Amino acid sequence: MAEVLAGQHCSVKICKQLDFLPFTCDGCGQIFCLDHRSKDAHSCSMVLVDKTLPDYEGPKSYPCSMPDCKGRELMEVICPHCQLNFCLSHRHQVEHDCEKLNRGPPPVSKTAEHVKQILEAKQNQPPKARKGRGPKSSKTAAKVALMKLKMKACGDKGLPETEKVYFNVALPLDGPVRHKAMFFSKTWSIGRIIDNIATLCDLRNDNNTAALKKLRLFDGDSGRLLLTSECVDSFLNKEELFSGSTVILEYVNEGIDVIDNTDVYR
């Protein structure tokens, strides 16, 4: 009696299992067992086959209209003025030398023109004379400064506290030190205060000689000369000076009774 064979062997060489319900791969067409029926399991030869797609007939990219530029973009970049297409590097009017570019000066708005006229008018005006602060604001500023001055002021330590008046002394511009906190007696004259400052700060003092320039003291706010013969207490009573005020010591020629620009001493 003839032997009847049923089933088929798996096409995987290391397997060759006889399977009575074999599977046929729809890719390579070979026979496989249950374990190797998937394309990954038997490394189907048709999985990696490059299937040719139909050629795309549309534009693949958009070239730049700028001469000698090889740039291309996947989307159109149209200049709204000349209506030509450009790459991103040449998309601005200035970059592609747009024929519609307005090369004249930008129009000036009425507001800008008005501001220009105001600035020109101010420049042509003569400089205003410096005005000192009013007694009220000067007194307030002096009170604020007084607290700081008391912590670092120098002077005659023998003076009773009730006699002391504190000044922020702006020293001559040609010296190494610009400011010094100092205290003096209310009963002293301005001339004596000048001598005391010169001694403590080691300044040249030719006030008693026929020198061309003399040391003089000025109000730090208004720049007005403080007469050497007057007593400090008189300025305090008239509220022309306050304890905590700034005074300016400077070498000046005879006849100078005001310092025009006190800002340089601040």
PDB file of C-alpha atoms in Angstrom:
ATOM      1  CA  MET A   1       0.000   0.000   0.000  1.00  0.00           C
ATOM      2  CA  ALA A   2       1.423   3.391  -1.013  1.00  0.00           C
ATOM      3  CA  GLU A   3       2.346   5.853   1.750  1.00  0.00           C
ATOM      4  CA  VAL A   4       0.282   9.067   1.685  1.00  0.00           C
ATOM      5  CA  LEU A   5       2.229  12.223   2.569  1.00  0.00           C
ATOM      6  CA  ALA A   6       0.337  15.189   3.991  1.00  0.00           C
ATOM      7  CA  GLY A   7       1.593  18.697   4.928  1.00  0.00           C
ATOM      8  CA  GLN A   8       4.535  20.761   3.742  1.00  0.00           C
ATOM      9  CA  HIS A   9       7.905  21.735   5.200  1.00  0.00           C
ATOM     10  CA  CYS A  10       8.615  25.283   6.443  1.00  0.00           C
ATOM     11  CA  SER A  11      10.834  27.267   4.040  1.00  0.00           C
ATOM     12  CA  VAL A  12      13.076  28.501   6.880  1.00  0.00           C
ATOM     13  CA  LYS A  13      16.206  26.365   6.509  1.00  0.00           C
ATOM     14  CA  ILE A  14      16.874  25.938  10.209  1.00  0.00           C
ATOM     15  CA  CYS A  15      13.264  24.973  10.798  1.00  0.00           C
ATOM     16  CA  LYS A  16      11.989  22.702   7.970  1.00  0.00           C
ATOM     17  CA  GLN A  17       9.122  21.730  10.230  1.00  0.00           C
ATOM     18  CA  LEU A  18       6.474  19.623   8.586  1.00  0.00           C
ATOM     19  CA  ASP A  19       3.246  21.545   8.950  1.00  0.00           C
ATOM     20  CA  PHE A  20      -0.113  20.021   8.024  1.00  0.00           C
ATOM     21  CA  LEU A  21      -1.701  23.481   7.931  1.00  0.00           C
ATOM     22  CA  PRO A  22       1.049  25.540   6.254  1.00  0.00           C
ATOM     23  CA  PHE A  23       0.833  29.270   5.553  1.00  0.00           C
ATOM     24  CA  THR A  24       1.722  30.893   2.250  1.00  0.00           C
ATOM     25  CA  CYS A  25       3.344  34.367   2.528  1.00  0.00           C
ATOM     26  CA  ASP A  26       1.612  36.951   0.352  1.00  0.00           C
ATOM     27  CA  GLY A  27       4.948  38.710  -0.080  1.00  0.00           C
ATOM     28  CA  CYS A  28       7.545  36.150  -1.161  1.00  0.00           C
ATOM     29  CA  GLY A  29       5.016  33.328  -1.878  1.00  0.00           C
ATOM     30  CA  GLN A  30       6.895  30.703   0.159  1.00  0.00           C
ATOM     31  CA  ILE A  31       5.444  28.167   2.618  1.00  0.00           C
ATOM     32  CA  PHE A  32       5.943  28.660   6.385  1.00  0.00           C
ATOM     33  CA  CYS A  33       4.900  27.063   9.637  1.00  0.00           C
ATOM     34  CA  LEU A  34       2.866  28.678  12.360  1.00  0.00           C
ATOM     35  CA  ASP A  35       5.980  30.087  14.084  1.00  0.00           C
ATOM     36  CA  HIS A  36       7.391  31.666  10.909  1.00  0.00           C
ATOM     37  CA  ARG A  37       4.244  32.782   9.138  1.00  0.00           C
ATOM     38  CA  SER A  38       4.797  36.532   9.824  1.00  0.00           C
ATOM     39  CA  LYS A  39       7.083  38.518   7.506  1.00  0.00           C
ATOM     40  CA  ASP A  40       9.308  39.565  10.426  1.00  0.00           C
ATOM     41  CA  ALA A  41       9.659  35.979  11.621  1.00  0.00           C
ATOM     42  CA  HIS A  42      10.972  34.680   8.303  1.00  0.00           C
ATOM     43  CA  SER A  43      12.661  37.955   7.216  1.00  0.00           C
ATOM     44  CA  CYS A  44      10.521  38.254   4.146  1.00  0.00           C
ATOM     45  CA  SER A  45      12.593  39.304   1.146  1.00  0.00           C
ATOM     46  CA  MET A  46       9.806  41.483  -0.204  1.00  0.00           C
ATOM     47  CA  VAL A  47       9.543  43.779   2.814  1.00  0.00           C
ATOM     48  CA  LEU A  48      12.601  45.899   1.880  1.00  0.00           C
ATOM     49  CA  VAL A  49      11.824  46.022  -1.817  1.00  0.00           C
ATOM     50  CA  ASP A  50      11.699  49.667  -2.987  1.00  0.00           C
ATOM     51  CA  LYS A  51       8.333  50.160  -4.554  1.00  0.00           C
ATOM     52  CA  THR A  52       8.623  52.821  -7.205  1.00  0.00           C
ATOM     53  CA  LEU A  53       6.183  55.694  -6.763  1.00  0.00           C
ATOM     54  CA  PRO A  54       4.945  57.798  -9.644  1.00  0.00           C
ATOM     55  CA  ASP A  55       6.987  60.924 -10.263  1.00  0.00           C
ATOM     56  CA  TYR A  56       5.618  64.150  -8.743  1.00  0.00           C
ATOM     57  CA  GLU A  57       4.950  66.529 -11.581  1.00  0.00           C
ATOM     58  CA  GLY A  58       4.266  69.686  -9.480  1.00  0.00           C
ATOM     59  CA  PRO A  59       6.877  72.291  -8.433  1.00  0.00           C
ATOM     60  CA  LYS A  60       9.338  70.831  -5.922  1.00  0.00           C
ATOM     61  CA  SER A  61      10.460  74.278  -4.665  1.00  0.00           C
ATOM     62  CA  TYR A  62      10.325  77.938  -5.585  1.00  0.00           C
ATOM     63  CA  PRO A  63      13.538  79.587  -6.844  1.00  0.00           C
ATOM     64  CA  CYS A  64      14.665  83.042  -5.712  1.00  0.00           C
ATOM     65  CA  SER A  65      14.296  85.828  -8.295  1.00  0.00           C
ATOM     66  CA  MET A  66      17.471  87.533  -7.085  1.00  0.00           C
ATOM     67  CA  PRO A  67      20.218  87.275  -9.772  1.00  0.00           C
ATOM     68  CA  ASP A  68      22.976  84.765  -8.927  1.00  0.00           C
ATOM     69  CA  CYS A  69      21.008  83.477  -5.917  1.00  0.00           C
ATOM     70  CA  LYS A  70      20.483  79.705  -5.876  1.00  0.00           C
ATOM     71  CA  GLY A  71      18.205  79.761  -2.851  1.00  0.00           C
ATOM     72  CA  ARG A  72      14.888  77.925  -3.038  1.00  0.00           C
ATOM     73  CA  GLU A  73      11.951  77.698  -0.635  1.00  0.00           C
ATOM     74  CA  LEU A  74       9.263  75.025  -0.259  1.00  0.00           C
ATOM     75  CA  MET A  75       6.630  77.758  -0.205  1.00  0.00           C
ATOM     76  CA  GLU A  76       6.297  80.954  -2.199  1.00  0.00           C
ATOM     77  CA  VAL A  77       7.661  84.136  -0.587  1.00  0.00           C
ATOM     78  CA  ILE A  78       6.120  86.887  -2.714  1.00  0.00           C
ATOM     79  CA  CYS A  79       7.186  90.505  -2.309  1.00  0.00           C
ATOM     80  CA  PRO A  80       3.932  92.502  -1.889  1.00  0.00           C
ATOM     81  CA  HIS A  81       5.450  95.405  -3.834  1.00  0.00           C
ATOM     82  CA  CYS A  82       7.096  93.919  -6.956  1.00  0.00           C
ATOM     83  CA  GLN A  83       5.161  90.594  -6.809  1.00  0.00           C
ATOM     84  CA  LEU A  84       8.321  88.501  -7.388  1.00  0.00           C
ATOM     85  CA  ASN A  85       9.286  85.388  -5.450  1.00  0.00           C
ATOM     86  CA  PHE A  86      12.409  85.395  -3.245  1.00  0.00           C
ATOM     87  CA  CYS A  87      14.182  83.206  -0.729  1.00  0.00           C
ATOM     88  CA  LEU A  88      14.034  84.109   2.956  1.00  0.00           C
ATOM     89  CA  SER A  89      17.397  85.903   2.770  1.00  0.00           C
ATOM     90  CA  HIS A  90      16.149  88.280   0.060  1.00  0.00           C
ATOM     91  CA  ARG A  91      12.489  88.650   1.057  1.00  0.00           C
ATOM     92  CA  HIS A  92      12.802  92.279   2.275  1.00  0.00           C
ATOM     93  CA  GLN A  93      12.703  95.159  -0.210  1.00  0.00           C
ATOM     94  CA  VAL A  94      16.160  96.394   0.701  1.00  0.00           C
ATOM     95  CA  GLU A  95      17.678  92.906   0.356  1.00  0.00           C
ATOM     96  CA  HIS A  96      16.454  92.318  -3.205  1.00  0.00           C
ATOM     97  CA  ASP A  97      16.772  95.966  -4.321  1.00  0.00           C
ATOM     98  CA  CYS A  98      13.030  96.134  -4.964  1.00  0.00           C
ATOM     99  CA  GLU A  99      12.096  98.326  -7.920  1.00  0.00           C
ATOM    100  CA  LYS A 100       9.173  99.667  -5.873  1.00  0.00           C
ATOM    101  CA  LEU A 101      11.366 100.696  -2.949  1.00  0.00           C
ATOM    102  CA  ASN A 102      10.903 104.343  -1.938  1.00  0.00           C
ATOM    103  CA  ARG A 103      14.430 105.707  -1.695  1.00  0.00           C
ATOM    104  CA  GLY A 104      13.495 109.229  -0.674  1.00  0.00           C
ATOM    105  CA  PRO A 105      13.584 110.476   2.946  1.00  0.00           C
ATOM    106  CA  PRO A 106      10.812 109.035   5.117  1.00  0.00           C
ATOM    107  CA  PRO A 107       7.860 111.340   5.559  1.00  0.00           C
ATOM    108  CA  VAL A 108       7.958 113.348   8.770  1.00  0.00           C
ATOM    109  CA  SER A 109       4.811 113.247  10.841  1.00  0.00           C
ATOM    110  CA  LYS A 110       3.257 116.456  12.112  1.00  0.00           C
ATOM    111  CA  THR A 111       4.025 115.412  15.695  1.00  0.00           C
ATOM    112  CA  ALA A 112       7.724 114.872  14.937  1.00  0.00           C
ATOM    113  CA  GLU A 113       7.894 118.202  13.116  1.00  0.00           C
ATOM    114  CA  HIS A 114       6.253 119.949  16.084  1.00  0.00           C
ATOM    115  CA  VAL A 115       8.716 118.381  18.549  1.00  0.00           C
ATOM    116  CA  LYS A 116      11.609 119.474  16.330  1.00  0.00           C
ATOM    117  CA  GLN A 117      10.368 123.061  16.327  1.00  0.00           C
ATOM    118  CA  ILE A 118      10.063 123.081  20.136  1.00  0.00           C
ATOM    119  CA  LEU A 119      13.624 121.741  20.572  1.00  0.00           C
ATOM    120  CA  GLU A 120      15.024 124.300  18.138  1.00  0.00           C
ATOM    121  CA  ALA A 121      13.191 127.097  19.935  1.00  0.00           C
ATOM    122  CA  LYS A 122      14.620 125.995  23.291  1.00  0.00           C
ATOM    123  CA  GLN A 123      18.148 125.850  21.884  1.00  0.00           C
ATOM    124  CA  ASN A 124      17.856 129.426  20.624  1.00  0.00           C
ATOM    125  CA  GLN A 125      16.673 130.749  23.976  1.00  0.00           C
ATOM    126  CA  PRO A 126      19.299 132.417  26.215  1.00  0.00           C
ATOM    127  CA  PRO A 127      20.173 130.392  29.322  1.00  0.00           C
ATOM    128  CA  LYS A 128      18.074 131.242  32.329  1.00  0.00           C
ATOM    129  CA  ALA A 129      19.779 132.665  35.381  1.00  0.00           C
ATOM    130  CA  ARG A 130      20.113 130.160  38.188  1.00  0.00           C
ATOM    131  CA  LYS A 131      17.604 130.638  40.955  1.00  0.00           C
ATOM    132  CA  GLY A 132      18.171 129.384  44.441  1.00  0.00           C
ATOM    133  CA  ARG A 133      15.627 127.242  46.196  1.00  0.00           C
ATOM    134  CA  GLY A 134      13.107 129.024  48.342  1.00  0.00           C
ATOM    135  CA  PRO A 135      13.692 129.199  52.106  1.00  0.00           C
ATOM    136  CA  LYS A 136      11.146 126.453  52.736  1.00  0.00           C
ATOM    137  CA  SER A 137      12.675 123.890  50.374  1.00  0.00           C
ATOM    138  CA  SER A 138      16.216 124.858  51.431  1.00  0.00           C
ATOM    139  CA  LYS A 139      15.303 124.346  55.078  1.00  0.00           C
ATOM    140  CA  THR A 140      13.819 120.918  54.365  1.00  0.00           C
ATOM    141  CA  ALA A 141      16.878 119.835  52.360  1.00  0.00           C
ATOM    142  CA  ALA A 142      19.182 121.065  55.127  1.00  0.00           C
ATOM    143  CA  LYS A 143      17.302 119.033  57.766  1.00  0.00           C
ATOM    144  CA  VAL A 144      17.716 115.891  55.698  1.00  0.00           C
ATOM    145  CA  ALA A 145      21.435 116.529  55.154  1.00  0.00           C
ATOM    146  CA  LEU A 146      22.068 117.480  58.805  1.00  0.00           C
ATOM    147  CA  MET A 147      21.634 113.934  60.119  1.00  0.00           C
ATOM    148  CA  LYS A 148      24.365 112.632  57.808  1.00  0.00           C
ATOM    149  CA  LEU A 149      26.682 115.588  58.477  1.00  0.00           C
ATOM    150  CA  LYS A 150      26.626 115.100  62.245  1.00  0.00           C
ATOM    151  CA  MET A 151      27.977 111.549  61.928  1.00  0.00           C
ATOM    152  CA  LYS A 152      31.169 112.540  60.074  1.00  0.00           C
ATOM    153  CA  ALA A 153      31.658 116.282  60.623  1.00  0.00           C
ATOM    154  CA  CYS A 154      34.961 117.649  61.956  1.00  0.00           C
ATOM    155  CA  GLY A 155      35.693 120.937  63.718  1.00  0.00           C
ATOM    156  CA  ASP A 156      36.677 122.515  67.017  1.00  0.00           C
ATOM    157  CA  LYS A 157      35.848 119.831  69.576  1.00  0.00           C
ATOM    158  CA  GLY A 158      35.800 122.411  72.363  1.00  0.00           C
ATOM    159  CA  LEU A 159      32.624 124.042  71.032  1.00  0.00           C
ATOM    160  CA  PRO A 160      29.466 123.416  73.101  1.00  0.00           C
ATOM    161  CA  GLU A 161      26.807 121.478  71.223  1.00  0.00           C
ATOM    162  CA  THR A 162      24.330 124.365  71.493  1.00  0.00           C
ATOM    163  CA  GLU A 163      26.699 126.622  69.521  1.00  0.00           C
ATOM    164  CA  LYS A 164      27.464 124.228  66.703  1.00  0.00           C
ATOM    165  CA  VAL A 165      26.246 124.803  63.158  1.00  0.00           C
ATOM    166  CA  TYR A 166      26.933 122.127  60.544  1.00  0.00           C
ATOM    167  CA  PHE A 167      27.799 122.782  56.896  1.00  0.00           C
ATOM    168  CA  ASN A 168      28.619 120.574  53.935  1.00  0.00           C
ATOM    169  CA  VAL A 169      31.663 122.463  52.629  1.00  0.00           C
ATOM    170  CA  ALA A 170      32.361 122.197  48.872  1.00  0.00           C
ATOM    171  CA  LEU A 171      36.123 122.757  48.615  1.00  0.00           C
ATOM    172  CA  PRO A 172      37.985 124.483  45.718  1.00  0.00           C
ATOM    173  CA  LEU A 173      37.725 122.632  42.424  1.00  0.00           C
ATOM    174  CA  ASP A 174      41.483 122.401  41.918  1.00  0.00           C
ATOM    175  CA  GLY A 175      41.965 120.508  45.187  1.00  0.00           C
ATOM    176  CA  PRO A 176      42.054 116.735  45.740  1.00  0.00           C
ATOM    177  CA  VAL A 177      39.022 116.720  48.083  1.00  0.00           C
ATOM    178  CA  ARG A 178      35.625 117.886  46.835  1.00  0.00           C
ATOM    179  CA  HIS A 179      33.466 117.887  49.975  1.00  0.00           C
ATOM    180  CA  LYS A 180      33.951 117.861  53.719  1.00  0.00           C
ATOM    181  CA  ALA A 181      31.417 117.802  56.542  1.00  0.00           C
ATOM    182  CA  MET A 182      32.370 120.405  59.169  1.00  0.00           C
ATOM    183  CA  PHE A 183      30.902 122.270  62.154  1.00  0.00           C
ATOM    184  CA  PHE A 184      31.535 125.806  63.427  1.00  0.00           C
ATOM    185  CA  SER A 185      30.285 128.195  66.076  1.00  0.00           C
ATOM    186  CA  LYS A 186      27.185 130.255  65.352  1.00  0.00           C
ATOM    187  CA  THR A 187      28.970 133.255  66.854  1.00  0.00           C
ATOM    188  CA  TRP A 188      31.848 133.165  64.357  1.00  0.00           C
ATOM    189  CA  SER A 189      32.126 135.517  61.410  1.00  0.00           C
ATOM    190  CA  ILE A 190      32.303 134.178  57.869  1.00  0.00           C
ATOM    191  CA  GLY A 191      35.921 135.312  57.744  1.00  0.00           C
ATOM    192  CA  ARG A 192      36.818 133.218  60.781  1.00  0.00           C
ATOM    193  CA  ILE A 193      35.036 130.192  59.275  1.00  0.00           C
ATOM    194  CA  ILE A 194      37.117 130.583  56.090  1.00  0.00           C
ATOM    195  CA  ASP A 195      40.329 130.644  58.142  1.00  0.00           C
ATOM    196  CA  ASN A 196      39.205 127.597  60.126  1.00  0.00           C
ATOM    197  CA  ILE A 197      38.421 125.590  56.978  1.00  0.00           C
ATOM    198  CA  ALA A 198      41.765 126.532  55.417  1.00  0.00           C
ATOM    199  CA  THR A 199      43.603 125.356  58.539  1.00  0.00           C
ATOM    200  CA  LEU A 200      41.750 122.046  58.906  1.00  0.00           C
ATOM    201  CA  CYS A 201      41.946 121.237  55.173  1.00  0.00           C
ATOM    202  CA  ASP A 202      45.520 122.507  54.712  1.00  0.00           C
ATOM    203  CA  LEU A 203      44.545 125.073  52.057  1.00  0.00           C
ATOM    204  CA  ARG A 204      46.580 128.082  50.930  1.00  0.00           C
ATOM    205  CA  ASN A 205      45.101 131.201  52.529  1.00  0.00           C
ATOM    206  CA  ASP A 206      46.265 134.564  51.143  1.00  0.00           C
ATOM    207  CA  ASN A 207      43.340 136.586  52.469  1.00  0.00           C
ATOM    208  CA  ASN A 208      45.635 138.789  54.557  1.00  0.00           C
ATOM    209  CA  THR A 209      48.017 139.532  51.680  1.00  0.00           C
ATOM    210  CA  ALA A 210      47.803 141.414  48.417  1.00  0.00           C
ATOM    211  CA  ALA A 211      47.328 138.204  46.436  1.00  0.00           C
ATOM    212  CA  LEU A 212      45.260 138.301  43.262  1.00  0.00           C
ATOM    213  CA  LYS A 213      42.823 135.601  44.389  1.00  0.00           C
ATOM    214  CA  LYS A 214      41.266 135.254  47.819  1.00  0.00           C
ATOM    215  CA  LEU A 215      39.377 132.490  49.582  1.00  0.00           C
ATOM    216  CA  ARG A 216      35.703 133.338  49.720  1.00  0.00           C
ATOM    217  CA  LEU A 217      32.599 131.505  50.970  1.00  0.00           C
ATOM    218  CA  PHE A 218      29.395 131.287  48.907  1.00  0.00           C
ATOM    219  CA  ASP A 219      25.885 129.972  49.469  1.00  0.00           C
ATOM    220  CA  GLY A 220      25.809 126.518  47.867  1.00  0.00           C
ATOM    221  CA  ASP A 221      22.231 126.943  46.679  1.00  0.00           C
ATOM    222  CA  SER A 222      22.087 130.448  45.192  1.00  0.00           C
ATOM    223  CA  GLY A 223      25.836 130.943  44.649  1.00  0.00           C
ATOM    224  CA  ARG A 224      25.669 134.292  46.496  1.00  0.00           C
ATOM    225  CA  LEU A 225      28.784 135.609  48.273  1.00  0.00           C
ATOM    226  CA  LEU A 226      28.710 135.472  52.085  1.00  0.00           C
ATOM    227  CA  LEU A 227      30.399 138.624  53.390  1.00  0.00           C
ATOM    228  CA  THR A 228      33.398 137.884  55.603  1.00  0.00           C
ATOM    229  CA  SER A 229      32.365 140.507  58.163  1.00  0.00           C
ATOM    230  CA  GLU A 230      28.929 139.056  58.856  1.00  0.00           C
ATOM    231  CA  CYS A 231      28.218 136.609  61.660  1.00  0.00           C
ATOM    232  CA  VAL A 232      26.876 133.126  60.858  1.00  0.00           C
ATOM    233  CA  ASP A 233      24.029 133.640  63.311  1.00  0.00           C
ATOM    234  CA  SER A 234      22.669 136.529  61.232  1.00  0.00           C
ATOM    235  CA  PHE A 235      22.308 134.278  58.179  1.00  0.00           C
ATOM    236  CA  LEU A 236      20.584 131.647  60.327  1.00  0.00           C
ATOM    237  CA  ASN A 237      18.127 134.164  61.766  1.00  0.00           C
ATOM    238  CA  LYS A 238      17.244 135.462  58.300  1.00  0.00           C
ATOM    239  CA  GLU A 239      16.910 131.833  57.119  1.00  0.00           C
ATOM    240  CA  GLU A 240      19.415 132.439  54.346  1.00  0.00           C
ATOM    241  CA  LEU A 241      21.497 129.552  55.732  1.00  0.00           C
ATOM    242  CA  PHE A 242      20.554 126.537  57.832  1.00  0.00           C
ATOM    243  CA  SER A 243      22.426 123.988  59.851  1.00  0.00           C
ATOM    244  CA  GLY A 244      22.942 121.288  57.233  1.00  0.00           C
ATOM    245  CA  SER A 245      23.277 123.702  54.282  1.00  0.00           C
ATOM    246  CA  THR A 246      25.967 123.442  51.618  1.00  0.00           C
ATOM    247  CA  VAL A 247      28.507 126.268  51.327  1.00  0.00           C
ATOM    248  CA  ILE A 248      31.167 126.675  48.633  1.00  0.00           C
ATOM    249  CA  LEU A 249      34.758 127.694  49.371  1.00  0.00           C
ATOM    250  CA  GLU A 250      36.650 128.895  46.311  1.00  0.00           C
ATOM    251  CA  TYR A 251      39.579 131.080  45.200  1.00  0.00           C
ATOM    252  CA  VAL A 252      38.141 134.084  43.339  1.00  0.00           C
ATOM    253  CA  ASN A 253      39.246 137.511  42.166  1.00  0.00           C
ATOM    254  CA  GLU A 254      38.185 140.640  44.021  1.00  0.00           C
ATOM    255  CA  GLY A 255      34.752 141.827  42.970  1.00  0.00           C
ATOM    256  CA  ILE A 256      33.284 138.365  42.381  1.00  0.00           C
ATOM    257  CA  ASP A 257      30.057 138.269  44.367  1.00  0.00           C
ATOM    258  CA  VAL A 258      28.300 135.231  42.864  1.00  0.00           C
ATOM    259  CA  ILE A 259      29.132 131.802  41.448  1.00  0.00           C
ATOM    260  CA  ASP A 260      27.004 131.290  38.346  1.00  0.00           C
ATOM    261  CA  ASN A 261      27.303 127.521  38.032  1.00  0.00           C
ATOM    262  CA  THR A 262      27.069 125.873  41.427  1.00  0.00           C
ATOM    263  CA  ASP A 263      26.246 122.483  39.888  1.00  0.00           C
ATOM    264  CA  VAL A 264      29.950 121.745  39.318  1.00  0.00           C
ATOM    265  CA  TYR A 265      30.443 121.681  43.099  1.00  0.00           C
ATOM    266  CA  ARG A 266      27.726 119.098  43.784  1.00  0.00           C
TER     267      ARG A 266
END
